[in-house]
Amino acid sequence: MIRHRRNNWNGLMMGVWCSLAGVSLCVAGDQPQWGQRHTRNMVSSETGLVDSFDPESGQGIKWSVSLGREAYG
């Protein structure tokens, strides 16, 4: 009985470790803050970025979200 529980526990832990190893291999292209973490070089490797935008005419804006007029707080 104890051996059966130990085998289940070992299998569960092996699954957790494999999942964590798989997650660490999935690296996104963006950074958590502007200028990257350590270099602060302020250069993006992305292509097609706009260098200016106009909120009134919508030029240079790809998408927007209406926030509404009511607040609950």
Coordinates of C-alpha atoms in Angstrom, one line a residue:
M1 CA 0.0 0.0 0.0
I2 CA 2.8 2.4 0.9
R3 CA 4.8 1.4 -2.2
H4 CA 1.7 2.1 -4.4
R5 CA 1.4 5.6 -2.9
R6 CA 5.1 6.3 -3.3
N7 CA 4.9 5.3 -7.0
N8 CA 1.9 7.7 -7.5
W9 CA 3.8 10.5 -5.7
N10 CA 7.0 9.9 -7.8
G11 CA 4.9 9.9 -11.0
L12 CA 3.2 13.2 -10.0
M13 CA 6.5 14.8 -9.1
M14 CA 8.0 13.7 -12.4
G15 CA 5.1 15.3 -14.3
V16 CA 5.5 18.5 -12.4
W17 CA 9.2 18.7 -13.1
C18 CA 8.7 17.9 -16.8
S19 CA 6.0 20.6 -17.0
L20 CA 8.3 23.2 -15.4
A21 CA 11.1 22.3 -17.8
G22 CA 8.7 22.7 -20.8
V23 CA 7.6 26.1 -19.6
S24 CA 11.1 27.3 -19.2
L25 CA 11.7 26.5 -22.9
C26 CA 8.8 28.8 -24.0
V27 CA 10.5 32.2 -24.3
A28 CA 8.5 35.2 -25.6
G29 CA 10.0 37.9 -27.8
D30 CA 8.8 40.8 -25.6
Q31 CA 10.3 42.0 -22.3
P32 CA 8.7 42.8 -18.9
Q33 CA 9.8 46.4 -19.1
W34 CA 10.8 48.9 -21.8
G35 CA 14.5 48.8 -22.6
Q36 CA 14.8 45.1 -21.7
R37 CA 16.0 44.0 -18.3
H38 CA 19.7 44.5 -18.0
T39 CA 20.9 46.3 -21.1
R40 CA 18.5 49.3 -21.2
N41 CA 19.4 49.8 -24.9
M42 CA 15.9 50.9 -25.8
V43 CA 16.0 49.1 -29.2
S44 CA 13.3 46.7 -30.1
S45 CA 13.9 43.7 -32.4
E46 CA 10.3 43.9 -33.6
T47 CA 9.5 45.1 -37.1
G48 CA 6.7 47.4 -38.3
L49 CA 6.6 49.6 -35.2
V50 CA 5.2 53.1 -35.6
D51 CA 7.3 56.1 -34.5
S52 CA 4.3 58.5 -33.9
F53 CA 0.6 58.3 -33.5
D54 CA -2.4 60.7 -33.5
P55 CA -5.2 59.8 -31.0
E56 CA -7.7 62.3 -32.7
S57 CA -7.5 60.9 -36.2
G58 CA -6.5 57.3 -35.2
Q59 CA -3.4 57.4 -37.4
G60 CA -0.7 54.9 -36.2
I61 CA -3.2 53.2 -33.8
K62 CA -3.8 49.5 -34.4
W63 CA -6.5 48.9 -31.8
S64 CA -8.2 50.7 -28.9
V65 CA -10.7 49.9 -26.1
S66 CA -13.5 52.0 -24.9
L67 CA -13.3 52.2 -21.1
G68 CA -16.8 53.4 -20.5
R69 CA -18.2 56.1 -18.2
E70 CA -19.1 54.3 -15.0
A71 CA -16.9 53.3 -12.1
Y72 CA -17.7 50.9 -9.3
G73 CA -15.5 51.5 -6.4

